[in-house]
């Protein structure tokens, strides 16, 4: 059996990509809002069902920029059960992360614990649609309205997800999507920010291009985070196949579920009502199972199957954060982080391999 990685990038047919980039050899326009960039922007507004979008060279810089664009000061409520990027983007903006615990059902922010963390310094909430599970967007909006807080979602995992038909990127003040190679939809590296207030467009354009507002004026201390034409071309190609890819992922997930859902000591996330999923990840929590998470991780590795302890360690256990934060403040996140494993999941993973993986777990 070949090595099975936790994920495998979706790629278009080679000829498809070559065709798509051919005209770049005529135009010699390789970045800075070229024609591919503009086309992908339009197609994504449509696909994601959002009103405004700004493309980025990666998702992380998109998140940094949108936090910057809102001119926030003070404390930001977020969760430690996520990828490093979420917290880093807050801290790199000079803001203070305040960690809220997650709920034990879908591992998104526990909305019943947000209000007790709000102080006069709180300016925003940065919740994460972790694993593609949708946060309680209604409750979060209610809290944000009541306390005049911005809501910026880390939607890195939720490409193409809808809630009662509404694009996930249309909730809150803004959302960040990642188009990294390992995500459901990729532009090799890449990302986007979606937002409701159209006037943010020009601010983001400037923040990601050195703060340049016109050839002779620079109004912001901006960085460089533009998506180039080769990335956009990859996106245009991958977007043609993404529905097919998601359908294949769904089959893989269904197979995992039928193999594991009746195992005592294994907890799977329930399907969320009204949510059209993208089947981004398949997290499994081993809770009083016959083997521990770490034993299963090692056992799979012996068979050349690479699962991932995602998310372990928690962000409030990172060396760069642990002095200022106490993991005891987020006990549910700690409990899940110590027991969760995301199993290999990608469109071309065969159902026979899924069965094999589950067999090894059950042994
Ligand atoms: C992938 C990811 C990011 C960062 O996205 P990049 O495109 O890799 O910069 C941020 N947050 C979460 C939760 C992610 O999984």
mmCIF file of C-alpha atoms and ligand atoms in Angstrom:
data_model
loop_
_atom_site.group_PDB
_atom_site.id
_atom_site.type_symbol
_atom_site.label_atom_id
_atom_site.label_comp_id
_atom_site.label_asym_id
_atom_site.label_seq_id
_atom_site.Cartn_x
_atom_site.Cartn_y
_atom_site.Cartn_z
ATOM 1 C CA UNK A 1 0.000 0.000 0.000
ATOM 2 C CA UNK A 2 1.262 3.468 -0.858
ATOM 3 C CA UNK A 3 1.717 6.068 1.790
ATOM 4 C CA UNK A 4 -1.537 7.876 2.533
ATOM 5 C CA UNK A 5 -1.067 11.496 3.503
ATOM 6 C CA UNK A 6 -3.652 13.385 5.526
ATOM 7 C CA UNK A 7 -4.478 15.355 2.404
ATOM 8 C CA UNK A 8 -3.651 15.611 -1.265
ATOM 9 C CA UNK A 9 -4.011 18.768 -3.326
ATOM 10 C CA UNK A 10 -6.760 18.995 -5.930
ATOM 11 C CA UNK A 11 -5.273 19.792 -9.320
ATOM 12 C CA UNK A 12 -6.823 20.532 -12.705
ATOM 13 C CA UNK A 13 -5.875 18.549 -15.808
ATOM 14 C CA UNK A 14 -2.412 19.632 -16.893
ATOM 15 C CA UNK A 15 -3.622 20.762 -20.340
ATOM 16 C CA UNK A 16 -6.332 22.825 -18.730
ATOM 17 C CA UNK A 17 -3.792 24.806 -16.749
ATOM 18 C CA UNK A 18 -1.430 25.202 -19.691
ATOM 19 C CA UNK A 19 -4.309 26.567 -21.786
ATOM 20 C CA UNK A 20 -5.269 28.949 -19.049
ATOM 21 C CA UNK A 21 -1.812 30.481 -18.667
ATOM 22 C CA UNK A 22 -0.994 30.656 -22.405
ATOM 23 C CA UNK A 23 -2.193 34.213 -22.923
ATOM 24 C CA UNK A 24 0.078 35.400 -20.102
ATOM 25 C CA UNK A 25 2.940 34.884 -22.584
ATOM 26 C CA UNK A 26 1.216 37.397 -24.893
ATOM 27 C CA UNK A 27 0.158 39.945 -22.307
ATOM 28 C CA UNK A 28 3.331 39.667 -20.208
ATOM 29 C CA UNK A 29 1.127 40.873 -17.339
ATOM 30 C CA UNK A 30 1.974 38.607 -14.422
ATOM 31 C CA UNK A 31 0.540 40.285 -11.330
ATOM 32 C CA UNK A 32 -1.134 43.501 -10.038
ATOM 33 C CA UNK A 33 -4.793 42.928 -10.906
ATOM 34 C CA UNK A 34 -4.307 41.234 -14.260
ATOM 35 C CA UNK A 35 -7.084 39.665 -16.322
ATOM 36 C CA UNK A 36 -6.959 36.270 -14.530
ATOM 37 C CA UNK A 37 -7.203 38.004 -11.190
ATOM 38 C CA UNK A 38 -10.234 39.975 -12.336
ATOM 39 C CA UNK A 39 -11.908 36.916 -13.807
ATOM 40 C CA UNK A 40 -11.371 34.823 -10.664
ATOM 41 C CA UNK A 41 -12.716 37.643 -8.511
ATOM 42 C CA UNK A 42 -15.940 37.707 -10.519
ATOM 43 C CA UNK A 43 -16.328 33.941 -10.532
ATOM 44 C CA UNK A 44 -15.756 33.725 -6.777
ATOM 45 C CA UNK A 45 -18.282 36.448 -5.942
ATOM 46 C CA UNK A 46 -20.735 34.304 -7.815
ATOM 47 C CA UNK A 47 -19.670 30.942 -6.411
ATOM 48 C CA UNK A 48 -19.379 32.087 -2.800
ATOM 49 C CA UNK A 49 -22.566 34.125 -3.028
ATOM 50 C CA UNK A 50 -21.033 37.260 -1.486
ATOM 51 C CA UNK A 51 -21.228 40.960 -2.330
ATOM 52 C CA UNK A 52 -17.536 41.935 -2.177
ATOM 53 C CA UNK A 53 -14.246 40.084 -2.368
ATOM 54 C CA UNK A 54 -10.541 40.875 -2.284
ATOM 55 C CA UNK A 55 -8.017 38.252 -3.409
ATOM 56 C CA UNK A 56 -4.771 37.597 -1.568
ATOM 57 C CA UNK A 57 -1.498 35.779 -2.079
ATOM 58 C CA UNK A 58 -2.485 33.736 0.967
ATOM 59 C CA UNK A 59 -5.307 33.653 3.473
ATOM 60 C CA UNK A 60 -3.222 34.718 6.439
ATOM 61 C CA UNK A 61 -2.268 38.100 5.008
ATOM 62 C CA UNK A 62 -5.899 38.612 4.053
ATOM 63 C CA UNK A 63 -6.869 38.168 7.696
ATOM 64 C CA UNK A 64 -4.096 40.494 8.842
ATOM 65 C CA UNK A 65 -5.236 43.141 6.368
ATOM 66 C CA UNK A 66 -8.933 43.016 7.126
ATOM 67 C CA UNK A 67 -8.242 43.378 10.864
ATOM 68 C CA UNK A 68 -6.016 46.331 9.958
ATOM 69 C CA UNK A 69 -8.699 47.839 7.687
ATOM 70 C CA UNK A 70 -11.203 48.009 10.549
ATOM 71 C CA UNK A 71 -8.736 50.084 12.583
ATOM 72 C CA UNK A 72 -9.249 47.994 15.684
ATOM 73 C CA UNK A 73 -7.724 48.710 19.094
ATOM 74 C CA UNK A 74 -7.744 46.589 22.245
ATOM 75 C CA UNK A 75 -8.993 43.059 22.832
ATOM 76 C CA UNK A 76 -10.280 40.487 20.367
ATOM 77 C CA UNK A 77 -12.259 37.436 21.472
ATOM 78 C CA UNK A 78 -11.296 34.283 19.598
ATOM 79 C CA UNK A 79 -10.651 30.581 20.273
ATOM 80 C CA UNK A 80 -7.398 28.674 20.777
ATOM 81 C CA UNK A 81 -8.729 25.668 18.828
ATOM 82 C CA UNK A 82 -7.535 26.726 15.398
ATOM 83 C CA UNK A 83 -4.466 27.109 13.212
ATOM 84 C CA UNK A 84 -1.702 29.476 14.388
ATOM 85 C CA UNK A 85 -2.694 31.998 11.707
ATOM 86 C CA UNK A 86 -5.884 33.126 13.465
ATOM 87 C CA UNK A 87 -4.178 34.298 16.654
ATOM 88 C CA UNK A 88 -1.016 35.502 14.921
ATOM 89 C CA UNK A 89 -3.045 37.837 12.701
ATOM 90 C CA UNK A 90 -4.616 39.394 15.806
ATOM 91 C CA UNK A 91 -1.307 39.806 17.637
ATOM 92 C CA UNK A 92 0.549 41.072 14.564
ATOM 93 C CA UNK A 93 -2.015 43.885 14.433
ATOM 94 C CA UNK A 94 -1.083 44.960 17.954
ATOM 95 C CA UNK A 95 -4.310 43.530 19.350
ATOM 96 C CA UNK A 96 -4.716 41.315 22.401
ATOM 97 C CA UNK A 97 -6.302 37.888 21.885
ATOM 98 C CA UNK A 98 -8.745 36.786 24.579
ATOM 99 C CA UNK A 99 -9.403 33.060 24.340
ATOM 100 C CA UNK A 100 -12.966 31.847 24.618
ATOM 101 C CA UNK A 101 -13.649 28.141 25.031
ATOM 102 C CA UNK A 102 -15.232 26.024 22.305
ATOM 103 C CA UNK A 103 -18.443 24.033 22.501
ATOM 104 C CA UNK A 104 -18.082 20.235 22.723
ATOM 105 C CA UNK A 105 -20.456 19.516 19.817
ATOM 106 C CA UNK A 106 -18.859 21.138 16.771
ATOM 107 C CA UNK A 107 -15.724 22.700 18.349
ATOM 108 C CA UNK A 108 -16.601 26.258 17.265
ATOM 109 C CA UNK A 109 -16.640 29.164 19.743
ATOM 110 C CA UNK A 110 -18.990 28.588 22.708
ATOM 111 C CA UNK A 111 -21.420 31.464 22.216
ATOM 112 C CA UNK A 112 -22.661 31.178 25.794
ATOM 113 C CA UNK A 113 -19.199 32.077 27.069
ATOM 114 C CA UNK A 114 -18.485 35.094 24.852
ATOM 115 C CA UNK A 115 -20.309 37.790 26.833
ATOM 116 C CA UNK A 116 -18.508 37.088 30.105
ATOM 117 C CA UNK A 117 -15.220 37.883 28.310
ATOM 118 C CA UNK A 118 -16.321 41.250 26.931
ATOM 119 C CA UNK A 119 -14.675 44.247 28.602
ATOM 120 C CA UNK A 120 -14.611 47.939 27.726
ATOM 121 C CA UNK A 121 -11.499 47.193 25.645
ATOM 122 C CA UNK A 122 -13.137 44.534 23.471
ATOM 123 C CA UNK A 123 -13.358 45.628 19.835
ATOM 124 C CA UNK A 124 -14.061 42.474 17.852
ATOM 125 C CA UNK A 125 -14.803 38.760 17.764
ATOM 126 C CA UNK A 126 -12.789 36.480 15.471
ATOM 127 C CA UNK A 127 -14.593 33.128 15.460
ATOM 128 C CA UNK A 128 -13.417 30.152 13.395
ATOM 129 C CA UNK A 129 -15.627 27.866 11.290
ATOM 130 C CA UNK A 130 -13.333 25.073 12.353
ATOM 131 C CA UNK A 131 -13.155 21.905 10.142
ATOM 132 C CA UNK A 132 -15.875 23.502 8.011
ATOM 133 C CA UNK A 133 -18.329 23.418 10.943
ATOM 134 C CA UNK A 134 -20.359 26.597 10.967
ATOM 135 C CA UNK A 135 -20.342 28.797 14.089
ATOM 136 C CA UNK A 136 -23.620 29.934 15.642
ATOM 137 C CA UNK A 137 -23.662 32.939 13.311
ATOM 138 C CA UNK A 138 -27.017 34.281 14.538
ATOM 139 C CA UNK A 139 -26.089 34.340 18.193
ATOM 140 C CA UNK A 140 -22.703 35.886 17.393
ATOM 141 C CA UNK A 141 -24.396 38.634 15.392
ATOM 142 C CA UNK A 142 -26.780 39.315 18.264
ATOM 143 C CA UNK A 143 -23.898 39.664 20.758
ATOM 144 C CA UNK A 144 -21.869 41.822 18.380
ATOM 145 C CA UNK A 145 -24.783 44.207 17.745
ATOM 146 C CA UNK A 146 -25.496 44.549 21.440
ATOM 147 C CA UNK A 147 -21.869 45.394 22.300
ATOM 148 C CA UNK A 148 -20.881 47.256 19.076
ATOM 149 C CA UNK A 149 -18.233 44.708 18.120
ATOM 150 C CA UNK A 150 -16.902 43.809 14.683
ATOM 151 C CA UNK A 151 -17.127 40.166 13.647
ATOM 152 C CA UNK A 152 -14.425 38.804 11.354
ATOM 153 C CA UNK A 153 -14.709 35.095 10.640
ATOM 154 C CA UNK A 154 -11.782 32.818 9.973
ATOM 155 C CA UNK A 155 -13.584 30.918 7.214
ATOM 156 C CA UNK A 156 -10.404 29.241 5.953
ATOM 157 C CA UNK A 157 -12.120 25.842 6.174
ATOM 158 C CA UNK A 158 -15.517 26.748 4.738
ATOM 159 C CA UNK A 159 -15.047 27.324 1.018
ATOM 160 C CA UNK A 160 -18.429 26.885 -0.687
ATOM 161 C CA UNK A 161 -20.377 26.231 2.516
ATOM 162 C CA UNK A 162 -23.872 27.704 2.701
ATOM 163 C CA UNK A 163 -26.308 28.144 5.612
ATOM 164 C CA UNK A 164 -29.951 27.940 4.514
ATOM 165 C CA UNK A 165 -28.732 28.810 1.026
ATOM 166 C CA UNK A 166 -26.751 31.853 2.156
ATOM 167 C CA UNK A 167 -23.002 31.987 1.400
ATOM 168 C CA UNK A 168 -20.967 31.562 4.584
ATOM 169 C CA UNK A 169 -18.808 34.554 3.616
ATOM 170 C CA UNK A 170 -21.760 36.911 3.879
ATOM 171 C CA UNK A 171 -22.059 36.620 7.671
ATOM 172 C CA UNK A 172 -20.434 39.083 10.057
ATOM 173 C CA UNK A 173 -18.476 42.127 8.880
ATOM 174 C CA UNK A 174 -15.949 40.042 6.939
ATOM 175 C CA UNK A 175 -14.625 36.527 6.393
ATOM 176 C CA UNK A 176 -11.263 35.143 5.351
ATOM 177 C CA UNK A 177 -10.971 32.109 3.066
ATOM 178 C CA UNK A 178 -7.753 30.198 2.484
ATOM 179 C CA UNK A 179 -6.890 28.793 -0.937
ATOM 180 C CA UNK A 180 -3.789 27.003 0.309
ATOM 181 C CA UNK A 181 -2.781 23.798 -1.506
ATOM 182 C CA UNK A 182 -4.232 21.692 1.319
ATOM 183 C CA UNK A 183 -7.658 23.310 1.315
ATOM 184 C CA UNK A 184 -10.846 22.210 -0.478
ATOM 185 C CA UNK A 185 -10.227 24.815 -3.188
ATOM 186 C CA UNK A 186 -6.697 25.982 -3.932
ATOM 187 C CA UNK A 187 -4.803 28.581 -5.936
ATOM 188 C CA UNK A 188 -1.511 26.867 -4.893
ATOM 189 C CA UNK A 189 -1.150 29.469 -2.140
ATOM 190 C CA UNK A 190 -3.868 32.052 -1.927
ATOM 191 C CA UNK A 191 -6.857 33.404 -0.129
ATOM 192 C CA UNK A 192 -9.632 35.955 -0.099
ATOM 193 C CA UNK A 193 -11.477 38.304 2.176
ATOM 194 C CA UNK A 194 -15.217 38.777 1.688
ATOM 195 C CA UNK A 195 -17.074 41.700 3.259
ATOM 196 C CA UNK A 196 -20.334 43.625 3.257
ATOM 197 C CA UNK A 197 -19.133 47.236 3.222
ATOM 198 C CA UNK A 198 -18.033 47.988 -0.368
ATOM 199 C CA UNK A 199 -15.924 50.952 0.751
ATOM 200 C CA UNK A 200 -13.435 48.494 2.268
ATOM 201 C CA UNK A 201 -12.391 47.420 -1.249
ATOM 202 C CA UNK A 202 -10.072 50.333 -1.866
ATOM 203 C CA UNK A 203 -8.588 50.133 1.638
ATOM 204 C CA UNK A 204 -7.732 46.453 1.158
ATOM 205 C CA UNK A 205 -6.352 47.132 -2.335
ATOM 206 C CA UNK A 206 -3.973 49.631 -0.798
ATOM 207 C CA UNK A 207 -3.040 47.616 2.283
ATOM 208 C CA UNK A 208 -1.992 44.711 0.078
ATOM 209 C CA UNK A 209 -0.012 46.929 -2.297
ATOM 210 C CA UNK A 210 2.327 49.007 -0.103
ATOM 211 C CA UNK A 211 -0.380 51.563 0.721
ATOM 212 C CA UNK A 212 -0.178 52.987 -2.769
ATOM 213 C CA UNK A 213 -3.318 55.000 -3.527
ATOM 214 C CA UNK A 214 -2.080 56.614 -6.746
ATOM 215 C CA UNK A 215 1.275 56.856 -8.522
ATOM 216 C CA UNK A 216 2.342 59.800 -6.398
ATOM 217 C CA UNK A 217 0.576 59.186 -3.104
ATOM 218 C CA UNK A 218 1.013 56.565 -0.421
ATOM 219 C CA UNK A 219 -1.640 56.769 2.281
ATOM 220 C CA UNK A 220 -1.158 53.590 4.338
ATOM 221 C CA UNK A 221 1.748 51.653 5.787
ATOM 222 C CA UNK A 222 0.801 48.692 3.620
ATOM 223 C CA UNK A 223 2.578 45.449 2.856
ATOM 224 C CA UNK A 224 2.589 43.275 -0.238
ATOM 225 C CA UNK A 225 -0.002 40.522 -0.377
ATOM 226 C CA UNK A 226 -1.296 40.492 -3.945
ATOM 227 C CA UNK A 227 -2.416 37.339 -5.738
ATOM 228 C CA UNK A 228 -0.475 36.795 -8.975
ATOM 229 C CA UNK A 229 -1.802 35.666 -12.357
ATOM 230 C CA UNK A 230 -0.520 32.099 -12.099
ATOM 231 C CA UNK A 231 -2.302 31.630 -8.801
ATOM 232 C CA UNK A 232 -5.493 33.123 -10.238
ATOM 233 C CA UNK A 233 -5.248 30.854 -13.311
ATOM 234 C CA UNK A 234 -4.959 27.820 -10.998
ATOM 235 C CA UNK A 235 -8.060 29.068 -9.202
ATOM 236 C CA UNK A 236 -10.017 29.499 -12.437
ATOM 237 C CA UNK A 237 -9.182 25.911 -13.413
ATOM 238 C CA UNK A 238 -9.831 24.388 -9.988
ATOM 239 C CA UNK A 239 -13.149 26.193 -9.677
ATOM 240 C CA UNK A 240 -14.409 24.215 -12.698
ATOM 241 C CA UNK A 241 -13.967 20.978 -10.776
ATOM 242 C CA UNK A 242 -14.636 22.006 -7.204
ATOM 243 C CA UNK A 243 -18.236 20.745 -7.055
ATOM 244 C CA UNK A 244 -17.085 17.376 -8.368
ATOM 245 C CA UNK A 245 -14.274 17.320 -5.813
ATOM 246 C CA UNK A 246 -16.668 18.137 -2.967
ATOM 247 C CA UNK A 247 -19.039 15.375 -4.104
ATOM 248 C CA UNK A 248 -16.151 12.897 -4.006
ATOM 249 C CA UNK A 249 -15.155 14.121 -0.547
ATOM 250 C CA UNK A 250 -18.735 13.567 0.566
ATOM 251 C CA UNK A 251 -18.519 9.899 -0.486
ATOM 252 C CA UNK A 252 -15.298 9.486 1.514
ATOM 253 C CA UNK A 253 -16.882 11.106 4.578
ATOM 254 C CA UNK A 254 -20.001 8.956 4.285
ATOM 255 C CA UNK A 255 -17.793 5.867 4.172
ATOM 256 C CA UNK A 256 -15.890 6.954 7.280
ATOM 257 C CA UNK A 257 -19.169 7.603 9.038
ATOM 258 C CA UNK A 258 -20.678 4.231 8.239
ATOM 259 C CA UNK A 259 -17.463 2.555 9.421
ATOM 260 C CA UNK A 260 -17.101 4.493 12.664
ATOM 261 C CA UNK A 261 -20.417 5.931 13.792
ATOM 262 C CA UNK A 262 -21.412 2.976 15.950
ATOM 263 C CA UNK A 263 -18.017 2.522 17.601
ATOM 264 C CA UNK A 264 -18.233 3.097 21.316
ATOM 265 C CA UNK A 265 -15.718 5.708 22.469
ATOM 266 C CA UNK A 266 -15.535 7.441 19.103
ATOM 267 C CA UNK A 267 -17.244 10.796 18.706
ATOM 268 C CA UNK A 268 -18.017 12.216 15.270
ATOM 269 C CA UNK A 269 -19.392 15.695 14.614
ATOM 270 C CA UNK A 270 -23.083 15.599 13.749
ATOM 271 C CA UNK A 271 -24.223 17.068 10.459
ATOM 272 C CA UNK A 272 -25.440 20.623 11.011
ATOM 273 C CA UNK A 273 -29.055 21.332 9.991
ATOM 274 C CA UNK A 274 -29.441 23.767 7.069
ATOM 275 C CA UNK A 275 -25.712 23.653 6.303
ATOM 276 C CA UNK A 276 -24.398 22.553 2.913
ATOM 277 C CA UNK A 277 -21.023 21.132 3.895
ATOM 278 C CA UNK A 278 -17.791 21.092 1.887
ATOM 279 C CA UNK A 279 -16.489 17.976 3.715
ATOM 280 C CA UNK A 280 -13.187 19.723 4.403
ATOM 281 C CA UNK A 281 -11.968 17.591 7.319
ATOM 282 C CA UNK A 282 -12.950 14.453 9.170
ATOM 283 C CA UNK A 283 -12.152 14.943 12.858
ATOM 284 C CA UNK A 284 -12.557 11.963 15.163
ATOM 285 C CA UNK A 285 -12.476 12.282 18.951
ATOM 286 C CA UNK A 286 -11.317 9.246 20.900
ATOM 287 C CA UNK A 287 -12.977 9.526 24.279
ATOM 288 C CA UNK A 288 -12.684 6.460 26.524
ATOM 289 C CA UNK A 289 -11.962 4.390 23.428
ATOM 290 C CA UNK A 290 -9.979 1.152 23.742
ATOM 291 C CA UNK A 291 -6.874 2.987 22.450
ATOM 292 C CA UNK A 292 -5.800 6.580 22.959
ATOM 293 C CA UNK A 293 -5.541 9.156 20.187
ATOM 294 C CA UNK A 294 -1.756 8.992 20.336
ATOM 295 C CA UNK A 295 -1.719 5.189 20.099
ATOM 296 C CA UNK A 296 -3.958 5.303 17.042
ATOM 297 C CA UNK A 297 -1.857 8.042 15.472
ATOM 298 C CA UNK A 298 1.265 5.866 15.874
ATOM 299 C CA UNK A 299 -0.477 2.696 14.710
ATOM 300 C CA UNK A 300 -1.653 4.395 11.508
ATOM 301 C CA UNK A 301 1.850 5.751 10.975
ATOM 302 C CA UNK A 302 3.261 2.219 11.143
ATOM 303 C CA UNK A 303 0.983 1.457 8.200
ATOM 304 C CA UNK A 304 2.201 4.539 6.309
ATOM 305 C CA UNK A 305 -1.056 6.355 6.965
ATOM 306 C CA UNK A 306 -0.571 9.902 8.109
ATOM 307 C CA UNK A 307 -3.362 11.341 10.232
ATOM 308 C CA UNK A 308 -2.971 14.713 11.899
ATOM 309 C CA UNK A 309 -3.330 15.922 15.493
ATOM 310 C CA UNK A 310 -5.213 18.950 14.296
ATOM 311 C CA UNK A 311 -5.457 21.065 16.474
ATOM 312 C CA UNK A 312 -2.859 20.006 18.990
ATOM 313 C CA UNK A 313 -1.257 21.695 20.813
ATOM 314 C CA UNK A 314 -3.753 24.476 21.513
ATOM 315 C CA UNK A 315 -2.656 27.998 20.672
ATOM 316 C CA UNK A 316 -2.621 28.996 24.346
ATOM 317 C CA UNK A 317 -0.026 26.231 24.831
ATOM 318 C CA UNK A 318 2.339 27.595 22.146
ATOM 319 C CA UNK A 319 5.676 28.838 23.492
ATOM 320 C CA UNK A 320 4.941 32.298 22.112
ATOM 321 C CA UNK A 321 1.598 32.580 23.952
ATOM 322 C CA UNK A 322 1.705 30.336 27.032
ATOM 323 C CA UNK A 323 3.216 32.957 29.350
ATOM 324 C CA UNK A 324 0.290 35.315 28.808
ATOM 325 C CA UNK A 325 -2.498 32.757 28.638
ATOM 326 C CA UNK A 326 -3.695 29.839 30.715
ATOM 327 C CA UNK A 327 -4.888 26.700 28.987
ATOM 328 C CA UNK A 328 -7.081 26.047 32.063
ATOM 329 C CA UNK A 329 -9.318 28.889 30.851
ATOM 330 C CA UNK A 330 -10.425 26.776 27.889
ATOM 331 C CA UNK A 331 -11.009 23.283 29.335
ATOM 332 C CA UNK A 332 -13.220 21.986 26.531
ATOM 333 C CA UNK A 333 -10.686 23.022 23.901
ATOM 334 C CA UNK A 334 -7.965 21.294 25.923
ATOM 335 C CA UNK A 335 -10.048 18.125 26.278
ATOM 336 C CA UNK A 336 -10.736 17.923 22.543
ATOM 337 C CA UNK A 337 -7.178 18.882 21.513
ATOM 338 C CA UNK A 338 -5.844 15.961 23.569
ATOM 339 C CA UNK A 339 -8.194 13.437 21.929
ATOM 340 C CA UNK A 340 -8.817 14.555 18.354
ATOM 341 C CA UNK A 341 -7.342 13.202 15.156
ATOM 342 C CA UNK A 342 -8.229 14.300 11.637
ATOM 343 C CA UNK A 343 -8.184 11.304 9.332
ATOM 344 C CA UNK A 344 -6.881 11.367 5.744
ATOM 345 C CA UNK A 345 -9.448 13.026 3.478
ATOM 346 C CA UNK A 346 -9.205 14.092 -0.136
ATOM 347 C CA UNK A 347 -11.296 13.666 -3.258
ATOM 348 C CA UNK A 348 -9.271 10.788 -4.705
ATOM 349 C CA UNK A 349 -8.946 8.767 -1.507
ATOM 350 C CA UNK A 350 -10.393 5.367 -2.383
ATOM 351 C CA UNK A 351 -13.201 3.865 -0.344
ATOM 352 C CA UNK A 352 -11.105 0.713 0.016
ATOM 353 C CA UNK A 353 -8.411 2.800 1.705
ATOM 354 C CA UNK A 354 -11.032 4.350 3.970
ATOM 355 C CA UNK A 355 -12.129 0.869 5.015
ATOM 356 C CA UNK A 356 -8.516 -0.106 5.640
ATOM 357 C CA UNK A 357 -7.885 2.967 7.788
ATOM 358 C CA UNK A 358 -10.999 2.233 9.851
ATOM 359 C CA UNK A 359 -10.000 -1.416 10.181
ATOM 360 C CA UNK A 360 -6.629 -0.425 11.644
ATOM 361 C CA UNK A 361 -8.333 1.959 14.075
ATOM 362 C CA UNK A 362 -10.770 -0.724 15.234
ATOM 363 C CA UNK A 363 -8.055 -3.293 15.764
HETATM 364 C C1 LIG B 1 -5.073 27.449 6.327
HETATM 365 C C2 LIG B 1 -5.572 28.285 7.455
HETATM 366 C C3 LIG B 1 -5.240 29.648 7.588
HETATM 367 C C4 LIG B 1 -4.190 30.325 6.771
HETATM 368 O O1 LIG B 1 -4.397 30.303 5.429
HETATM 369 P P1 LIG B 1 -3.163 30.395 4.418
HETATM 370 O O2 LIG B 1 -3.856 30.539 3.110
HETATM 371 O O3 LIG B 1 -2.381 29.143 4.532
HETATM 372 O O4 LIG B 1 -2.380 31.604 4.767
HETATM 373 C C5 LIG B 1 -5.860 30.375 8.595
HETATM 374 N N1 LIG B 1 -6.722 29.816 9.452
HETATM 375 C C6 LIG B 1 -7.034 28.509 9.384
HETATM 376 C C7 LIG B 1 -8.009 27.951 10.369
HETATM 377 C C8 LIG B 1 -6.456 27.692 8.407
HETATM 378 O O5 LIG B 1 -6.727 26.389 8.383
#
